[in-house]
């Protein structure tokens, strides 16, 4: 069975409704409104997203991390629902600090099953996810006072220093691209300093890879890497497909259901990347 068919069968069999609808929108030409409809079940009355949309915590409360996943899903599907996005951004404005920054999560996660890494560090307002959320609002073409305020804060922070963690750098690169501040030399020199960055395709451990920084060949950040680096990571991505057709995780979600849900997310993501680089 080929890579795509095996991945498709995994999604059809084991992924949740949201990723199944996302798959059909991306690969089968289905109406992306189906993705919007599936996302509605994760949007709370306060406008934020929760209900374990990001599966590493089974918390029903609205969290900025879940808002980011919702925005990512809309973008991936090519779906637009301005009211949905605006309600979520109104909620972000309500929970942001005086500068407009928001955290990934909050103490609400402590009352529910969660992955081991979901601890106090996620409660601090930071570039991750603030910068990334601002960038996604630009992609979704939704103007909002919070976007402008948080964007000004993110720009000031990045002018002072780049983040030391690869996840935050990923958010920063999304922001810098949409703010027009593309300094390739500065970013290239900083990459070796990052924690949680998996530059070597042979490294089996957890980490952000060049393919996450440059998920498509037309990404402005593709120039940070050599063709050989990207090809090696694409080869590794193909090799990491499991016998059941899905991709495995390099971390431990809070339970079997969360594991399958996250595998559905990363499997659709892997197929998107391979398609973008003409490797399917």
Tab-separated table of C-alpha atoms in Angstrom:
chain	number	residue	atom	x	y	z
A	1	UNK	CA	0.000	0.000	0.000
A	2	UNK	CA	1.369	3.440	-0.890
A	3	UNK	CA	2.093	6.221	1.612
A	4	UNK	CA	-1.012	8.252	0.859
A	5	UNK	CA	-3.477	5.362	0.837
A	6	UNK	CA	-2.138	3.997	4.118
A	7	UNK	CA	-2.328	7.439	5.717
A	8	UNK	CA	-5.819	8.015	4.366
A	9	UNK	CA	-7.017	4.709	5.761
A	10	UNK	CA	-5.573	5.554	9.187
A	11	UNK	CA	-7.398	8.886	9.217
A	12	UNK	CA	-10.658	7.293	8.120
A	13	UNK	CA	-10.354	4.569	10.737
A	14	UNK	CA	-8.804	6.240	13.781
A	15	UNK	CA	-8.912	10.052	13.557
A	16	UNK	CA	-11.647	12.179	15.104
A	17	UNK	CA	-14.349	13.846	12.997
A	18	UNK	CA	-12.457	17.151	12.780
A	19	UNK	CA	-9.351	15.629	11.180
A	20	UNK	CA	-11.449	13.414	8.922
A	21	UNK	CA	-13.247	16.474	7.601
A	22	UNK	CA	-9.969	18.365	7.314
A	23	UNK	CA	-8.504	15.491	5.313
A	24	UNK	CA	-11.421	15.474	2.873
A	25	UNK	CA	-11.220	19.257	2.470
A	26	UNK	CA	-7.483	19.166	1.714
A	27	UNK	CA	-7.186	16.002	-0.349
A	28	UNK	CA	-10.658	15.250	-1.735
A	29	UNK	CA	-12.075	18.666	-2.522
A	30	UNK	CA	-14.798	18.538	0.122
A	31	UNK	CA	-16.538	21.730	1.210
A	32	UNK	CA	-14.383	23.295	3.968
A	33	UNK	CA	-17.595	24.340	5.710
A	34	UNK	CA	-17.564	20.830	7.149
A	35	UNK	CA	-14.398	21.748	9.048
A	36	UNK	CA	-16.071	24.879	10.428
A	37	UNK	CA	-19.058	22.801	11.530
A	38	UNK	CA	-16.783	20.318	13.321
A	39	UNK	CA	-14.899	23.140	15.059
A	40	UNK	CA	-18.125	24.572	16.499
A	41	UNK	CA	-18.255	21.732	18.995
A	42	UNK	CA	-14.979	22.959	20.504
A	43	UNK	CA	-15.945	26.651	20.773
A	44	UNK	CA	-17.227	27.599	24.197
A	45	UNK	CA	-19.915	30.116	25.102
A	46	UNK	CA	-17.196	32.640	26.039
A	47	UNK	CA	-15.925	32.578	22.446
A	48	UNK	CA	-12.693	30.743	23.152
A	49	UNK	CA	-11.876	27.198	22.130
A	50	UNK	CA	-11.404	24.312	24.545
A	51	UNK	CA	-12.879	20.839	25.067
A	52	UNK	CA	-9.494	19.245	24.403
A	53	UNK	CA	-9.185	20.543	20.841
A	54	UNK	CA	-5.433	20.253	21.416
A	55	UNK	CA	-5.436	16.738	22.908
A	56	UNK	CA	-2.573	17.002	25.418
A	57	UNK	CA	-5.033	18.219	28.052
A	58	UNK	CA	-8.611	17.086	28.531
A	59	UNK	CA	-9.704	20.445	29.884
A	60	UNK	CA	-13.062	21.877	28.730
A	61	UNK	CA	-12.083	25.476	29.532
A	62	UNK	CA	-11.098	27.894	26.778
A	63	UNK	CA	-7.328	28.165	26.353
A	64	UNK	CA	-5.169	30.172	23.921
A	65	UNK	CA	-3.499	26.953	22.763
A	66	UNK	CA	-6.852	25.619	21.608
A	67	UNK	CA	-7.633	28.903	19.861
A	68	UNK	CA	-4.380	28.535	17.936
A	69	UNK	CA	-5.255	24.986	16.898
A	70	UNK	CA	-8.656	26.205	15.718
A	71	UNK	CA	-7.072	28.966	13.634
A	72	UNK	CA	-4.531	26.514	12.195
A	73	UNK	CA	-7.316	24.134	11.219
A	74	UNK	CA	-9.305	26.844	9.458
A	75	UNK	CA	-6.208	27.943	7.545
A	76	UNK	CA	-5.302	24.390	6.540
A	77	UNK	CA	-8.816	23.751	5.258
A	78	UNK	CA	-9.020	27.034	3.387
A	79	UNK	CA	-12.110	27.774	5.482
A	80	UNK	CA	-13.214	31.177	6.683
A	81	UNK	CA	-15.766	32.077	9.353
A	82	UNK	CA	-15.174	35.634	10.485
A	83	UNK	CA	-17.716	35.495	13.305
A	84	UNK	CA	-16.089	32.377	14.757
A	85	UNK	CA	-12.624	33.927	14.588
A	86	UNK	CA	-13.750	37.299	15.906
A	87	UNK	CA	-15.454	35.736	18.938
A	88	UNK	CA	-12.273	33.822	19.727
A	89	UNK	CA	-10.176	36.966	19.355
A	90	UNK	CA	-12.529	38.900	21.624
A	91	UNK	CA	-11.874	36.191	24.203
A	92	UNK	CA	-8.108	36.482	23.729
A	93	UNK	CA	-8.381	40.215	24.389
A	94	UNK	CA	-10.229	39.502	27.636
A	95	UNK	CA	-7.601	37.105	29.002
A	96	UNK	CA	-4.486	38.938	27.751
A	97	UNK	CA	-2.205	40.887	30.057
A	98	UNK	CA	-1.761	44.654	29.828
A	99	UNK	CA	0.642	44.260	26.879
A	100	UNK	CA	-1.727	41.994	24.961
A	101	UNK	CA	0.292	38.806	25.539
A	102	UNK	CA	-1.417	35.503	26.333
A	103	UNK	CA	-0.175	32.167	27.732
A	104	UNK	CA	-0.586	28.752	26.180
A	105	UNK	CA	-2.723	27.380	28.985
A	106	UNK	CA	-3.624	28.111	32.592
A	107	UNK	CA	-4.250	26.488	35.980
A	108	UNK	CA	-7.589	25.125	34.737
A	109	UNK	CA	-5.703	22.210	33.168
A	110	UNK	CA	-4.702	20.944	36.616
A	111	UNK	CA	-8.167	19.527	37.251
A	112	UNK	CA	-8.081	17.224	34.238
A	113	UNK	CA	-5.849	14.551	32.688
A	114	UNK	CA	-2.901	16.156	30.911
A	115	UNK	CA	0.475	15.304	29.428
A	116	UNK	CA	3.469	15.643	31.734
A	117	UNK	CA	4.760	18.746	29.956
A	118	UNK	CA	1.543	20.684	30.588
A	119	UNK	CA	2.817	22.427	33.727
A	120	UNK	CA	3.274	25.925	35.139
A	121	UNK	CA	5.546	27.069	32.309
A	122	UNK	CA	2.477	27.134	30.032
A	123	UNK	CA	0.736	29.684	32.298
A	124	UNK	CA	3.141	32.536	31.485
A	125	UNK	CA	2.191	35.006	28.727
A	126	UNK	CA	4.835	34.638	26.039
A	127	UNK	CA	5.695	34.813	22.356
A	128	UNK	CA	4.442	31.238	22.233
A	129	UNK	CA	1.559	31.501	21.420
A	130	UNK	CA	1.014	35.284	21.193
A	131	UNK	CA	3.182	35.896	18.111
A	132	UNK	CA	1.739	32.888	16.326
A	133	UNK	CA	-1.849	33.890	17.062
A	134	UNK	CA	-1.224	37.351	15.622
A	135	UNK	CA	0.277	35.796	12.484
A	136	UNK	CA	-2.706	33.511	12.047
A	137	UNK	CA	-5.109	36.441	12.284
A	138	UNK	CA	-3.198	38.029	9.410
A	139	UNK	CA	-3.563	34.802	7.438
A	140	UNK	CA	-7.279	34.709	8.224
A	141	UNK	CA	-7.531	38.394	7.219
A	142	UNK	CA	-9.331	39.381	10.412
A	143	UNK	CA	-8.539	42.798	11.824
A	144	UNK	CA	-8.947	43.295	15.565
A	145	UNK	CA	-7.612	45.702	18.213
A	146	UNK	CA	-6.058	42.771	20.076
A	147	UNK	CA	-4.139	41.747	16.956
A	148	UNK	CA	-2.597	45.201	16.726
A	149	UNK	CA	-1.776	45.452	20.430
A	150	UNK	CA	-0.338	41.953	20.724
A	151	UNK	CA	1.531	42.403	17.453
A	152	UNK	CA	3.210	45.556	18.714
A	153	UNK	CA	4.300	43.713	21.857
A	154	UNK	CA	5.622	40.734	19.865
A	155	UNK	CA	7.563	42.997	17.500
A	156	UNK	CA	9.186	44.807	20.423
A	157	UNK	CA	10.138	41.530	22.110
A	158	UNK	CA	11.656	40.087	18.945
A	159	UNK	CA	13.599	43.275	18.295
A	160	UNK	CA	15.273	42.769	21.676
A	161	UNK	CA	16.038	39.065	21.299
A	162	UNK	CA	14.948	35.924	19.535
A	163	UNK	CA	13.437	33.102	21.614
A	164	UNK	CA	15.608	30.271	22.896
A	165	UNK	CA	13.049	27.498	22.424
A	166	UNK	CA	12.254	26.069	18.991
A	167	UNK	CA	8.490	26.105	19.601
A	168	UNK	CA	8.594	29.823	20.360
A	169	UNK	CA	10.871	30.340	17.352
A	170	UNK	CA	8.266	28.651	15.162
A	171	UNK	CA	5.688	31.143	16.421
A	172	UNK	CA	8.149	33.997	15.928
A	173	UNK	CA	8.866	33.013	12.321
A	174	UNK	CA	5.144	32.933	11.542
A	175	UNK	CA	4.879	36.441	12.952
A	176	UNK	CA	8.004	37.812	11.288
A	177	UNK	CA	6.891	36.560	7.886
A	178	UNK	CA	3.548	38.335	8.128
A	179	UNK	CA	5.057	41.497	9.579
A	180	UNK	CA	7.535	41.641	6.696
A	181	UNK	CA	10.592	41.382	8.960
A	182	UNK	CA	12.525	38.603	7.226
A	183	UNK	CA	16.170	38.676	8.304
A	184	UNK	CA	17.486	35.321	7.124
A	185	UNK	CA	21.027	35.830	8.385
A	186	UNK	CA	19.851	36.684	11.893
A	187	UNK	CA	17.591	33.625	12.050
A	188	UNK	CA	20.160	31.272	10.504
A	189	UNK	CA	22.787	32.291	13.047
A	190	UNK	CA	20.316	31.741	15.887
A	191	UNK	CA	19.083	28.255	14.957
A	192	UNK	CA	21.986	26.326	16.587
A	193	UNK	CA	21.208	28.037	19.905
A	194	UNK	CA	17.655	26.689	20.065
A	195	UNK	CA	16.486	24.071	22.522
A	196	UNK	CA	14.036	21.419	21.288
A	197	UNK	CA	15.336	21.842	17.736
A	198	UNK	CA	15.961	18.625	15.798
A	199	UNK	CA	18.319	19.673	13.016
A	200	UNK	CA	19.595	16.137	12.358
A	201	UNK	CA	17.101	13.946	10.518
A	202	UNK	CA	18.726	10.867	12.073
A	203	UNK	CA	17.911	12.070	15.593
A	204	UNK	CA	14.979	9.969	16.901
A	205	UNK	CA	14.112	12.270	19.804
A	206	UNK	CA	11.390	14.886	20.096
A	207	UNK	CA	11.973	18.273	18.524
A	208	UNK	CA	10.910	20.885	16.004
A	209	UNK	CA	12.351	20.106	12.570
A	210	UNK	CA	13.233	22.226	9.519
A	211	UNK	CA	10.036	20.956	7.870
A	212	UNK	CA	7.994	22.616	10.594
A	213	UNK	CA	9.782	25.905	10.007
A	214	UNK	CA	9.370	25.517	6.223
A	215	UNK	CA	6.325	23.268	5.673
A	216	UNK	CA	6.060	24.140	1.979
A	217	UNK	CA	8.655	24.762	-0.748
A	218	UNK	CA	7.446	28.346	-1.150
A	219	UNK	CA	7.991	29.197	2.518
A	220	UNK	CA	10.251	32.210	2.936
A	221	UNK	CA	12.120	30.251	5.637
A	222	UNK	CA	13.060	27.413	3.271
A	223	UNK	CA	16.196	29.411	2.480
A	224	UNK	CA	17.442	28.732	6.015
A	225	UNK	CA	18.149	25.121	5.063
A	226	UNK	CA	20.031	23.277	2.357
A	227	UNK	CA	18.205	21.046	-0.090
A	228	UNK	CA	20.078	18.105	1.413
A	229	UNK	CA	18.774	18.916	4.897
A	230	UNK	CA	15.189	19.144	3.724
A	231	UNK	CA	15.423	15.990	1.618
A	232	UNK	CA	16.847	14.085	4.589
A	233	UNK	CA	13.952	15.187	6.781
A	234	UNK	CA	11.443	14.278	4.075
A	235	UNK	CA	13.032	10.829	3.828
A	236	UNK	CA	12.798	10.518	7.601
A	237	UNK	CA	9.162	11.616	7.589
A	238	UNK	CA	8.338	8.881	5.096
A	239	UNK	CA	10.299	6.298	7.084
A	240	UNK	CA	8.439	7.225	10.270
A	241	UNK	CA	5.060	6.149	8.902
A	242	UNK	CA	3.845	3.218	10.995
A	243	UNK	CA	2.416	-0.111	9.879
A	244	UNK	CA	-1.121	1.110	10.621
A	245	UNK	CA	-0.658	3.993	8.169
A	246	UNK	CA	-0.428	6.750	10.763
A	247	UNK	CA	2.525	8.587	12.226
A	248	UNK	CA	3.677	7.948	15.782
A	249	UNK	CA	4.271	10.544	18.493
A	250	UNK	CA	7.552	11.296	20.235
A	251	UNK	CA	5.806	12.331	23.451
A	252	UNK	CA	3.146	10.808	25.707
A	253	UNK	CA	-0.390	12.276	25.663
A	254	UNK	CA	-2.597	11.741	28.722
A	255	UNK	CA	-4.296	8.565	27.515
A	256	UNK	CA	-5.116	6.218	24.610
A	257	UNK	CA	-7.904	8.385	23.183
A	258	UNK	CA	-5.724	11.510	23.272
A	259	UNK	CA	-2.925	9.546	21.608
A	260	UNK	CA	-5.147	8.515	18.696
A	261	UNK	CA	-6.505	12.049	18.388
A	262	UNK	CA	-3.007	13.507	18.211
A	263	UNK	CA	-1.875	10.829	15.785
A	264	UNK	CA	-4.717	11.908	13.531
A	265	UNK	CA	-3.460	15.495	13.696
A	266	UNK	CA	0.163	14.629	12.925
A	267	UNK	CA	-0.827	12.172	10.183
A	268	UNK	CA	-2.819	14.794	8.291
A	269	UNK	CA	0.093	17.186	8.851
A	270	UNK	CA	2.646	14.696	7.533
A	271	UNK	CA	0.597	14.031	4.410
A	272	UNK	CA	0.205	17.777	3.814
A	273	UNK	CA	3.968	18.294	4.028
A	274	UNK	CA	4.750	15.355	1.763
A	275	UNK	CA	2.200	16.564	-0.771
A	276	UNK	CA	3.634	20.099	-0.698
A	277	UNK	CA	7.129	18.753	-1.429
A	278	UNK	CA	5.868	16.348	-4.132
A	279	UNK	CA	6.828	13.270	-2.149
A	280	UNK	CA	3.491	11.446	-2.328
